[in-house]
Coordinates of C-alpha atoms in Angstrom, one line a residue:
M13 CA -14.1 14.1 10.4
Q14 CA -10.6 14.9 11.6
L15 CA -7.2 13.4 11.3
L16 CA -5.2 14.1 14.4
T17 CA -1.5 13.7 14.7
R18 CA 0.3 13.7 18.0
K19 CA 4.0 14.6 18.5
E20 CA 5.8 14.6 21.8
G21 CA 8.3 17.3 22.9
V22 CA 7.1 20.1 20.6
E23 CA 8.5 23.5 21.3
L24 CA 6.3 26.6 21.5
P25 CA 6.6 29.2 18.7
N26 CA 8.9 32.2 19.2
H27 CA 6.0 34.5 19.0
V28 CA 2.2 34.3 18.7
E29 CA 0.2 37.4 17.8
E30 CA -3.6 37.5 18.0
V31 CA -5.2 40.2 15.9
P32 CA -8.4 41.7 17.4
K33 CA -11.6 40.0 16.2
E34 CA -14.1 42.0 14.2
G35 CA -16.9 39.5 14.6
A36 CA -17.8 36.1 15.8
N37 CA -15.8 34.3 13.2
T38 CA -13.3 36.9 12.0
G39 CA -9.8 38.0 12.8
C40 CA -6.5 36.1 12.3
L41 CA -3.4 34.8 14.0
I42 CA 0.1 35.4 12.8
L43 CA 2.4 32.6 13.9
Y44 CA 6.2 32.7 13.6
L45 CA 7.0 29.0 13.2
N46 CA 10.3 27.3 13.9
C47 CA 11.3 25.6 10.7
A48 CA 14.0 22.9 10.6
E49 CA 15.3 24.1 7.2
S50 CA 14.1 27.6 6.6
G51 CA 14.5 29.4 9.9
S52 CA 11.6 31.5 11.2
V53 CA 8.7 32.0 8.8
G54 CA 5.7 34.2 9.3
V55 CA 2.4 32.7 8.2
K56 CA -0.8 34.6 8.2
I57 CA -3.8 32.4 8.7
K58 CA -7.3 33.2 7.4
T59 CA -10.2 33.0 9.8
N60 CA -12.2 30.4 7.7
L61 CA -11.5 27.1 9.5
A62 CA -11.2 25.1 6.3
N63 CA -8.6 27.5 4.9
L64 CA -7.0 27.8 8.2
W65 CA -6.3 24.1 8.7
G66 CA -5.5 23.4 5.1
N67 CA -2.9 26.2 5.0
V68 CA -1.2 25.3 8.3
Y69 CA -1.1 21.6 7.5
D70 CA 0.4 22.1 4.0
N71 CA 3.0 24.5 5.5
C72 CA 3.9 22.0 8.1
I73 CA 4.5 19.3 5.6
I74 CA 6.3 21.4 3.1
L75 CA 8.4 23.4 5.6
N76 CA 8.9 20.6 8.1
V77 CA 7.9 23.0 10.9
S78 CA 8.2 21.9 14.5
F79 CA 4.9 23.4 15.7
I80 CA 1.4 23.6 14.4
L81 CA -1.8 25.5 15.3
A82 CA -4.4 23.9 17.6
H83 CA -7.9 25.2 18.3
T84 CA -10.7 24.7 20.7
S85 CA -14.3 24.8 19.4
Q86 CA -14.3 27.6 16.9
S87 CA -12.3 30.3 18.8
F88 CA -8.7 31.1 18.6
H89 CA -6.5 31.0 21.7
K90 CA -3.0 31.5 22.8
F91 CA -0.9 28.4 23.3
T92 CA 0.0 26.9 26.7
R93 CA 2.4 24.0 27.2
E94 CA -0.5 21.7 27.9
S95 CA -2.0 22.5 24.4
V96 CA 1.1 21.4 22.6
Y97 CA 0.1 17.8 22.9
V98 CA -1.4 18.0 19.4
S99 CA 1.2 19.1 16.9
I100 CA -0.8 18.5 13.7
M101 CA -4.6 18.7 13.6
T102 CA -6.2 18.8 10.2
S103 CA -9.9 19.1 9.8
F104 CA -11.6 17.2 7.0
S105 CA -15.1 18.5 6.7
D106 CA -16.0 16.0 4.0
V107 CA -14.9 12.9 2.1
E108 CA -13.4 14.9 -0.8
S109 CA -10.9 16.5 1.5
L110 CA -9.5 13.1 2.7
K111 CA -9.3 12.0 -0.9
T112 CA -7.5 15.1 -2.0
R113 CA -4.9 15.1 0.8
F114 CA -4.1 11.4 0.7
D115 CA -5.6 10.1 -2.5
I116 CA -7.9 7.7 -0.7
S117 CA -11.2 7.0 -2.4
E118 CA -14.3 6.4 -0.3
E119 CA -15.4 3.6 -2.6
F120 CA -12.1 2.1 -3.7
G121 CA -9.6 2.9 -0.9
F122 CA -6.1 3.2 -2.2
A123 CA -7.1 2.0 -5.7
A124 CA -7.7 4.5 -8.5
E125 CA -11.3 5.3 -9.4
Y126 CA -11.9 3.9 -12.9
P127 CA -8.4 4.3 -14.4
L128 CA -7.9 4.8 -18.1
S129 CA -7.5 1.8 -20.4
E130 CA -6.2 3.8 -23.3
L131 CA -4.0 6.9 -24.1
P132 CA -4.3 9.7 -26.7
E133 CA -3.4 8.7 -30.3
Y134 CA 0.1 10.0 -30.0
F135 CA 1.0 7.2 -27.6
K136 CA -0.6 4.5 -29.7
P137 CA 2.9 2.7 -30.2
W138 CA 2.9 2.0 -26.5
T139 CA -0.7 0.9 -26.2
D140 CA -0.5 -1.3 -29.3
I141 CA 2.4 -3.3 -27.9
A142 CA 0.9 -3.4 -24.3
H143 CA -2.4 -4.9 -25.6
Q144 CA -0.7 -7.8 -27.4
L145 CA 2.1 -8.7 -25.0
K146 CA 1.3 -12.4 -24.7
Q147 CA 1.3 -13.0 -28.5
L148 CA 4.5 -11.1 -28.9
I149 CA 6.2 -12.9 -26.1
D150 CA 5.0 -16.3 -27.3
E151 CA 6.4 -15.6 -30.8
K152 CA 9.6 -14.1 -29.3
K153 CA 9.0 -10.9 -31.1
L154 CA 8.5 -8.4 -28.3
R155 CA 12.1 -7.2 -28.1
D156 CA 12.1 -6.7 -31.9
E157 CA 8.9 -4.5 -31.6
V158 CA 10.3 -2.6 -28.7
H159 CA 13.5 -1.8 -30.7
K160 CA 11.3 -0.2 -33.4
L161 CA 9.6 2.1 -30.9
P162 CA 10.2 5.9 -31.3
L163 CA 11.3 7.9 -28.3
L164 CA 7.9 9.5 -27.5
D165 CA 7.7 12.8 -25.6
H166 CA 6.2 11.9 -22.2
N167 CA 5.6 15.6 -21.6
K168 CA 2.6 15.3 -23.9
L169 CA 0.8 13.4 -21.1
K170 CA -1.7 15.8 -19.5
S171 CA -3.9 14.5 -16.7
K172 CA -2.9 12.4 -13.7
A173 CA -4.8 9.5 -15.1
E174 CA -2.8 9.7 -18.3
W175 CA 0.5 9.6 -16.4
E176 CA -0.8 6.6 -14.5
A177 CA -1.9 4.8 -17.6
A178 CA 1.4 5.5 -19.3
H179 CA 3.3 4.2 -16.3
L180 CA 1.2 1.0 -16.4
F181 CA 1.8 0.3 -20.1
L182 CA 5.6 1.0 -19.8
A183 CA 5.9 -1.2 -16.7
Y184 CA 4.2 -4.1 -18.4
I185 CA 6.2 -3.7 -21.7
S186 CA 9.4 -3.6 -19.7
Q187 CA 8.6 -6.7 -17.8
G188 CA 7.9 -8.6 -21.0
Y189 CA 11.0 -7.2 -22.6
V190 CA 13.2 -8.4 -19.7
W191 CA 11.7 -11.9 -19.2
Q192 CA 10.7 -12.8 -22.8
D193 CA 13.5 -15.4 -23.1
G194 CA 13.3 -16.7 -19.5
E195 CA 16.0 -16.5 -16.8
E196 CA 18.7 -17.5 -19.1
G197 CA 18.1 -14.7 -21.6
I198 CA 17.7 -11.6 -19.5
P199 CA 19.2 -8.4 -20.9
E200 CA 21.6 -6.0 -19.2
I201 CA 20.0 -2.9 -20.6
L202 CA 16.4 -1.6 -20.9
P203 CA 16.4 0.4 -24.2
K204 CA 16.1 4.1 -24.2
C205 CA 12.7 4.2 -25.9
L206 CA 11.3 2.4 -22.8
A207 CA 13.7 3.4 -20.1
V208 CA 13.5 7.2 -20.5
P209 CA 9.6 7.6 -20.5
F210 CA 9.2 4.8 -17.9
H211 CA 11.6 6.6 -15.6
A212 CA 10.0 10.0 -16.4
T213 CA 6.5 8.8 -15.6
S214 CA 7.8 7.3 -12.4
Q215 CA 9.4 10.5 -11.3
H216 CA 6.2 12.4 -12.1
L217 CA 4.2 10.0 -10.0
Q218 CA 6.9 9.5 -7.4
I219 CA 6.7 5.7 -7.8
P220 CA 9.8 3.5 -8.7
A221 CA 10.2 2.6 -12.3
S222 CA 9.4 -1.0 -11.6
Y223 CA 6.6 -3.5 -11.6
N224 CA 4.6 -3.1 -8.4
Q225 CA 1.2 -3.1 -6.7
F226 CA 0.5 0.4 -8.0
N227 CA 0.7 -0.4 -11.7
S228 CA -0.3 -4.1 -11.6
V229 CA -3.4 -3.5 -9.4
L230 CA -4.3 0.0 -8.3
V231 CA -4.4 1.5 -11.8
N232 CA -4.8 -1.7 -13.8
W233 CA -8.5 -2.5 -13.8
R234 CA -11.9 -1.9 -15.4
L235 CA -15.4 -3.3 -15.3
R236 CA -16.1 -5.9 -18.0
D237 CA -19.7 -4.6 -18.2
P238 CA -20.0 -1.0 -16.9
Q239 CA -23.7 -1.6 -16.4
K240 CA -23.0 -4.4 -13.8
P241 CA -21.7 -3.9 -10.3
F242 CA -18.2 -4.2 -9.0
Q243 CA -17.6 -7.9 -8.3
L244 CA -14.8 -10.2 -9.1
E245 CA -16.6 -11.9 -12.0
N246 CA -17.1 -8.4 -13.6
L247 CA -13.5 -7.2 -13.2
T248 CA -10.6 -7.4 -15.7
T249 CA -7.2 -5.9 -16.1
N250 CA -6.3 -3.3 -18.7
V251 CA -3.0 -5.1 -19.4
T252 CA -1.9 -8.6 -18.9
L253 CA 1.4 -10.5 -19.4
M254 CA 1.2 -14.3 -19.9
G255 CA -1.3 -15.8 -17.5
G256 CA -4.6 -15.1 -19.3
E257 CA -7.7 -15.3 -17.1
D258 CA -5.8 -16.8 -14.2
E259 CA -3.6 -13.7 -14.2
V260 CA -6.6 -11.5 -14.4
W261 CA -8.2 -13.3 -11.4
F262 CA -5.0 -13.1 -9.4
F263 CA -4.7 -9.3 -9.7
M264 CA -8.4 -8.6 -9.5
T265 CA -8.6 -10.5 -6.2
S266 CA -6.0 -8.2 -4.9
L267 CA -8.0 -5.2 -6.2
A268 CA -11.1 -6.6 -4.4
V269 CA -9.1 -6.7 -1.2
E270 CA -8.1 -3.1 -1.7
K271 CA -11.7 -2.0 -2.2
A272 CA -12.9 -3.9 0.8
C273 CA -10.4 -2.0 2.9
A274 CA -11.8 1.4 2.0
P275 CA -14.4 1.6 4.8
A276 CA -11.7 0.7 7.3
L277 CA -9.5 3.6 6.2
Y278 CA -12.2 6.1 6.8
A279 CA -13.2 4.4 10.1
I280 CA -9.5 4.8 11.2
V281 CA -9.9 8.6 11.0
D282 CA -13.2 8.5 12.9
A283 CA -11.7 6.2 15.6
Q284 CA -8.7 8.5 16.2
E285 CA -11.1 11.5 16.4
A286 CA -13.1 9.5 19.0
V287 CA -9.9 8.9 21.0
Y288 CA -9.0 12.5 21.0
H289 CA -12.5 13.5 22.3
K290 CA -12.7 10.5 24.6
N291 CA -15.9 9.4 22.9
D292 CA -16.3 5.7 23.7
S293 CA -19.5 5.1 21.7
Q294 CA -18.0 6.7 18.5
L295 CA -14.8 4.7 19.0
E296 CA -16.7 1.4 19.4
A297 CA -18.8 2.2 16.3
S298 CA -15.6 3.0 14.3
L299 CA -13.9 -0.2 15.4
K300 CA -16.9 -2.2 14.4
K301 CA -16.7 -0.7 10.9
M302 CA -13.1 -1.5 10.8
E303 CA -13.7 -5.1 11.8
S304 CA -16.4 -5.5 9.2
S305 CA -14.2 -4.1 6.5
I306 CA -11.2 -6.4 7.4
L307 CA -13.5 -9.5 7.4
M308 CA -14.6 -8.5 3.9
M309 CA -10.9 -8.3 3.0
V310 CA -10.5 -11.9 4.3
K311 CA -13.6 -13.0 2.3
Q312 CA -12.3 -11.6 -0.9
L313 CA -8.8 -13.0 -0.4
K314 CA -10.2 -16.5 0.1
R315 CA -11.7 -16.3 -3.3
I316 CA -8.3 -16.4 -5.0
G317 CA -8.5 -20.1 -5.7
D318 CA -11.8 -19.7 -7.5
G319 CA -10.1 -18.5 -10.7
L320 CA -6.4 -19.1 -10.2
R321 CA -4.7 -22.5 -10.6
P322 CA -1.5 -23.0 -8.5
H323 CA 0.6 -24.4 -11.4
I324 CA -0.3 -21.5 -13.7
F325 CA 0.6 -19.0 -11.0
Y326 CA 3.9 -20.6 -10.1
N327 CA 5.1 -21.6 -13.6
V328 CA 3.6 -19.0 -15.9
I329 CA 2.7 -15.8 -14.0
R330 CA 5.3 -15.7 -11.3
P331 CA 8.4 -15.7 -13.5
F332 CA 7.2 -12.7 -15.4
I333 CA 6.6 -10.5 -12.4
A334 CA 10.1 -10.9 -10.9
G335 CA 12.2 -7.9 -10.3
W336 CA 15.7 -6.8 -11.2
N337 CA 17.0 -8.2 -7.9
A338 CA 15.9 -11.8 -8.8
P339 CA 18.4 -14.7 -8.6
A340 CA 18.7 -14.8 -12.4
F341 CA 20.4 -11.3 -12.3
Q342 CA 22.7 -12.4 -9.5
E343 CA 23.7 -15.6 -11.2
K344 CA 24.8 -13.6 -14.3
G345 CA 26.8 -11.3 -12.1
L346 CA 24.5 -8.4 -12.7
K347 CA 23.6 -5.8 -10.0
G348 CA 20.3 -5.0 -11.7
L349 CA 19.1 -3.5 -15.0
I350 CA 20.6 -0.4 -16.7
Y351 CA 18.1 2.1 -17.9
E352 CA 19.6 3.5 -21.1
G353 CA 19.5 7.3 -21.3
V354 CA 18.7 7.6 -17.6
R355 CA 21.9 6.6 -15.8
D356 CA 24.9 4.3 -16.2
E357 CA 24.4 2.5 -12.8
P358 CA 21.8 -0.3 -12.8
F359 CA 18.5 -0.2 -10.9
S360 CA 17.9 -3.2 -8.6
F361 CA 14.1 -3.0 -8.1
S362 CA 12.0 -5.7 -6.5
G363 CA 9.2 -7.4 -8.5
G364 CA 5.5 -7.4 -8.1
T365 CA 4.2 -8.3 -4.6
A366 CA 1.1 -7.6 -2.6
A367 CA 3.5 -6.5 0.2
D368 CA 3.6 -3.2 -1.7
S369 CA -0.1 -2.6 -0.7
S370 CA -0.7 0.1 1.9
T371 CA -3.7 -1.7 3.4
L372 CA -2.1 -3.8 6.1
P373 CA 0.5 -1.1 7.1
A374 CA -2.4 1.4 7.6
L375 CA -4.3 -1.1 9.8
D376 CA -1.1 -1.9 11.7
A377 CA -0.5 1.8 12.3
A378 CA -4.1 2.4 13.4
L379 CA -4.2 -0.6 15.8
G380 CA -0.8 -0.1 17.2
I381 CA 0.6 -3.5 16.0
S382 CA 4.3 -3.5 16.5
H383 CA 6.6 -5.8 14.5
Q384 CA 10.1 -7.1 15.1
K385 CA 13.0 -5.1 13.7
T386 CA 13.5 -7.5 10.8
E387 CA 9.9 -7.3 9.7
D388 CA 9.9 -3.5 10.2
E389 CA 12.9 -3.1 8.0
L390 CA 11.3 -5.1 5.2
L391 CA 8.0 -3.1 5.6
D392 CA 10.0 0.1 5.3
D393 CA 11.5 -1.1 2.1
F394 CA 8.1 -2.0 0.6
K395 CA 6.9 1.5 1.4
K396 CA 9.4 2.8 -1.3
Y397 CA 7.1 1.2 -3.8
M398 CA 3.9 2.8 -2.5
P399 CA 2.4 6.1 -3.7
P400 CA 3.8 8.9 -1.4
K401 CA 0.4 10.1 -0.4
H402 CA -0.5 6.7 0.9
V403 CA 2.8 6.5 2.8
E404 CA 2.0 9.9 4.3
F405 CA -1.4 8.6 5.5
I406 CA 0.2 5.6 7.2
A407 CA 2.7 7.9 8.9
A408 CA 0.0 10.4 10.0
V409 CA -2.1 7.6 11.4
G410 CA 0.9 6.2 13.2
K411 CA 1.5 9.6 14.9
G412 CA -2.1 10.1 15.7
P413 CA -4.0 9.6 18.9
S414 CA -3.3 6.0 19.9
I415 CA -6.3 3.8 19.8
R416 CA -4.3 1.1 21.5
D417 CA -3.1 3.3 24.4
Y418 CA -6.7 4.5 25.0
V419 CA -8.1 1.0 24.9
L420 CA -5.5 -0.3 27.4
N421 CA -7.2 1.9 30.0
K422 CA -10.6 0.5 29.1
R423 CA -10.4 -3.1 30.6
D424 CA -13.6 -5.1 30.5
S425 CA -15.3 -2.7 28.2
E426 CA -17.1 -3.0 24.8
V427 CA -14.4 -0.8 23.3
L428 CA -11.7 -3.3 24.3
A429 CA -13.8 -6.1 22.9
A430 CA -14.2 -4.3 19.6
Y431 CA -10.5 -3.5 19.4
N432 CA -9.6 -7.2 20.0
R433 CA -12.0 -8.3 17.3
C434 CA -10.2 -6.0 14.8
L435 CA -6.9 -7.6 15.8
E436 CA -8.5 -11.1 15.4
A437 CA -9.7 -10.1 11.9
V438 CA -6.2 -8.9 10.9
Q439 CA -4.9 -12.2 12.3
S440 CA -7.4 -14.1 10.2
F441 CA -6.3 -12.2 7.1
R442 CA -2.6 -13.0 7.7
N443 CA -3.4 -16.7 8.4
T444 CA -5.3 -16.8 5.1
H445 CA -2.4 -15.2 3.3
L446 CA 0.0 -17.8 4.8
Q447 CA -2.3 -20.6 3.6
I448 CA -2.4 -19.1 0.1
V449 CA 1.3 -18.7 -0.4
T450 CA 1.8 -22.3 0.8
R451 CA -0.7 -23.5 -1.8
F452 CA 0.5 -21.4 -4.6
I453 CA 4.2 -21.2 -4.0
V454 CA 5.6 -23.6 -1.5
V455 CA 3.8 -26.7 -2.7
P456 CA 4.4 -26.0 -6.5
A457 CA 8.0 -25.3 -5.7
S458 CA 8.4 -28.7 -4.0
K459 CA 7.3 -30.3 -7.3
S460 CA 9.3 -28.1 -9.6
S461 CA 12.8 -29.0 -11.0
K462 CA 13.4 -25.2 -11.1
G463 CA 12.5 -24.8 -7.5
Q464 CA 15.9 -25.8 -6.2
G465 CA 16.6 -23.3 -3.4
K466 CA 14.2 -20.7 -4.9
G467 CA 10.8 -22.0 -4.0
L468 CA 10.7 -20.2 -0.6
V469 CA 11.2 -16.7 -2.2
G470 CA 8.2 -14.4 -2.6
T471 CA 7.2 -12.8 -5.9
G472 CA 9.0 -9.6 -5.0
G473 CA 12.2 -11.4 -4.2
T474 CA 11.7 -11.8 -0.4
G475 CA 12.0 -14.8 1.8
F476 CA 8.3 -14.6 2.5
M477 CA 7.3 -17.4 4.9
Q478 CA 9.4 -16.2 7.8
F479 CA 8.3 -12.7 7.1
L480 CA 4.6 -13.4 6.9
K481 CA 4.7 -15.6 10.1
G482 CA 6.4 -12.7 11.9
L483 CA 3.7 -10.3 10.9
R484 CA 1.0 -12.7 12.0
D485 CA 2.7 -13.4 15.3
S486 CA 3.0 -9.7 16.1
T487 CA -0.8 -9.4 15.5
I488 CA -1.5 -12.2 17.9
E489 CA 0.8 -10.6 20.5
A490 CA -1.1 -7.3 20.3
L491 CA -4.3 -8.9 21.6
I492 CA -5.2 -7.4 25.0
G493 CA -6.6 -8.9 28.2
K494 CA -7.6 -12.4 27.0
E495 CA -7.8 -15.4 29.2
D496 CA -5.2 -18.1 28.8
P497 CA -6.1 -21.8 29.2
K498 CA -5.4 -21.7 33.0
G499 CA -7.8 -18.8 33.4
E500 CA -5.1 -16.3 34.2
S501 CA -5.1 -12.8 32.7
N502 CA -2.5 -12.2 30.0
P503 CA -2.6 -8.8 28.3
Q504 CA -0.7 -10.1 25.3
C505 CA -2.4 -13.4 24.8
G506 CA -5.3 -14.4 22.5
S507 CA -8.3 -16.6 23.4
P508 CA -7.7 -20.3 23.7
L509 CA -9.8 -21.0 20.6
S510 CA -7.9 -18.4 18.5
R511 CA -4.6 -19.7 19.8
Y512 CA -5.3 -23.3 19.0
A513 CA -6.6 -22.4 15.5
T514 CA -3.4 -20.5 15.0
I515 CA -1.2 -23.4 16.3
A516 CA -3.0 -25.7 13.9
T517 CA -2.4 -23.4 11.0
V518 CA 1.2 -22.9 11.8
A519 CA 1.7 -26.7 12.2
A520 CA 0.1 -27.4 8.8
I521 CA 2.3 -24.7 7.1
S522 CA 5.4 -25.9 8.9
V523 CA 4.9 -29.5 7.8
V524 CA 4.6 -28.5 4.2
T525 CA 7.6 -26.1 4.5
C526 CA 9.8 -28.7 6.1
A527 CA 8.9 -31.3 3.5
T528 CA 9.8 -28.8 0.8
I529 CA 13.2 -28.0 2.3
W530 CA 13.8 -31.7 2.8
R531 CA 13.2 -32.2 -1.0
Y532 CA 15.8 -29.5 -1.7
L533 CA 18.4 -31.2 0.5
R534 CA 17.9 -34.7 -0.9

């Protein structure tokens, strides 16, 4: 399995020296690489291919070099300008290598594998509060308990899993602390006993000190019965806020979608390798795996209504997952929340939103789905809330051998059909998402006295309907070589059936949205 990254206009190194081989697989190359920041650096590469590629790839990332080694079969060669087409070529000989480099699990995708639900005894003050948040908030006692907390030494956290669990507990306690008294009672300052360790764990994990997809979903789950399989009915969160079982179902549905995406992430790498080697049969097989994976994501997403009631989501869960850029802060003239002991300027983080998930951006990058500038800017902003290794994976896929460009030259082929089916599966996912946000946000907002002008804002603080429609429309436009109703070929047009289904979906959503806006204006 290989992850290949293409970069145009790469310059040749100043000097390449080939050391004489002592055997079939021995010898070494010394490359003098042009580095953007550090000048010329000599890197001696071992002959073992696994070490060779690992070392070169890491140096490329760390040093921001402008050139990277390429190889043919298992022999070294001097570079020609034709061989500079591939600027990063990392060989992953097994699943564990992909997991190590990008933190992507073969079983769970971007989600953590069986995250911790507890911390060592020293951190019991955090876990005790985190596990009784609803009761403390109901009794209006959470802030009092937080003020009693000691400033614990976060450096006593050892493993990655402990840092992740600490980040989870602190994120949830912080959310409860801020929103305990509703929009009218938000504080200006997060106390030092929370702010300092929350910020420190965030710095360690390179994740914003906010409530996001990472801490609410990716590291916030466990099996109810470890002896039973992974399925929605057997999943629960490690920490909840106010929504009880509805909240658990909401976030575990998102987790199930993350897990369903795992096969697609590995298939992406196989598909790009197939493009590089011009292997149509491998590419078709990889695209079929991607399609199957995406359709499972749709199936899991559609289950959200099985255990989540719209009025509970809108009135109970949603207010508590808002961020520090919510209208309530703006109405009080606040630019965000000050983290005591961290800095004097406030942080203005977004709240919890599935838009922080790396799943759809990874699929967009792999399938070459291009969005409008407005949507791209928002997507870039959401990437700030994703784990950096996941963002690196998205970037590497986006720079890799283009599946779309390759398929464009394969008209009337099984490869093209498989590619289009992947796009239609992504389109189905985005249509389903639009229907869900209409049911769980737009409609309840139209019935709420508190929804005046706020009902069309997403959980993370975004105007979501226009944003989601834009993403869906870009997916439709990416379809290649379908027939329009007149029978004329249109490389950017979906099938009549898919278009009519989309039009019907858009029409239904637009009617509800217009009715909601009309209620606001009356």
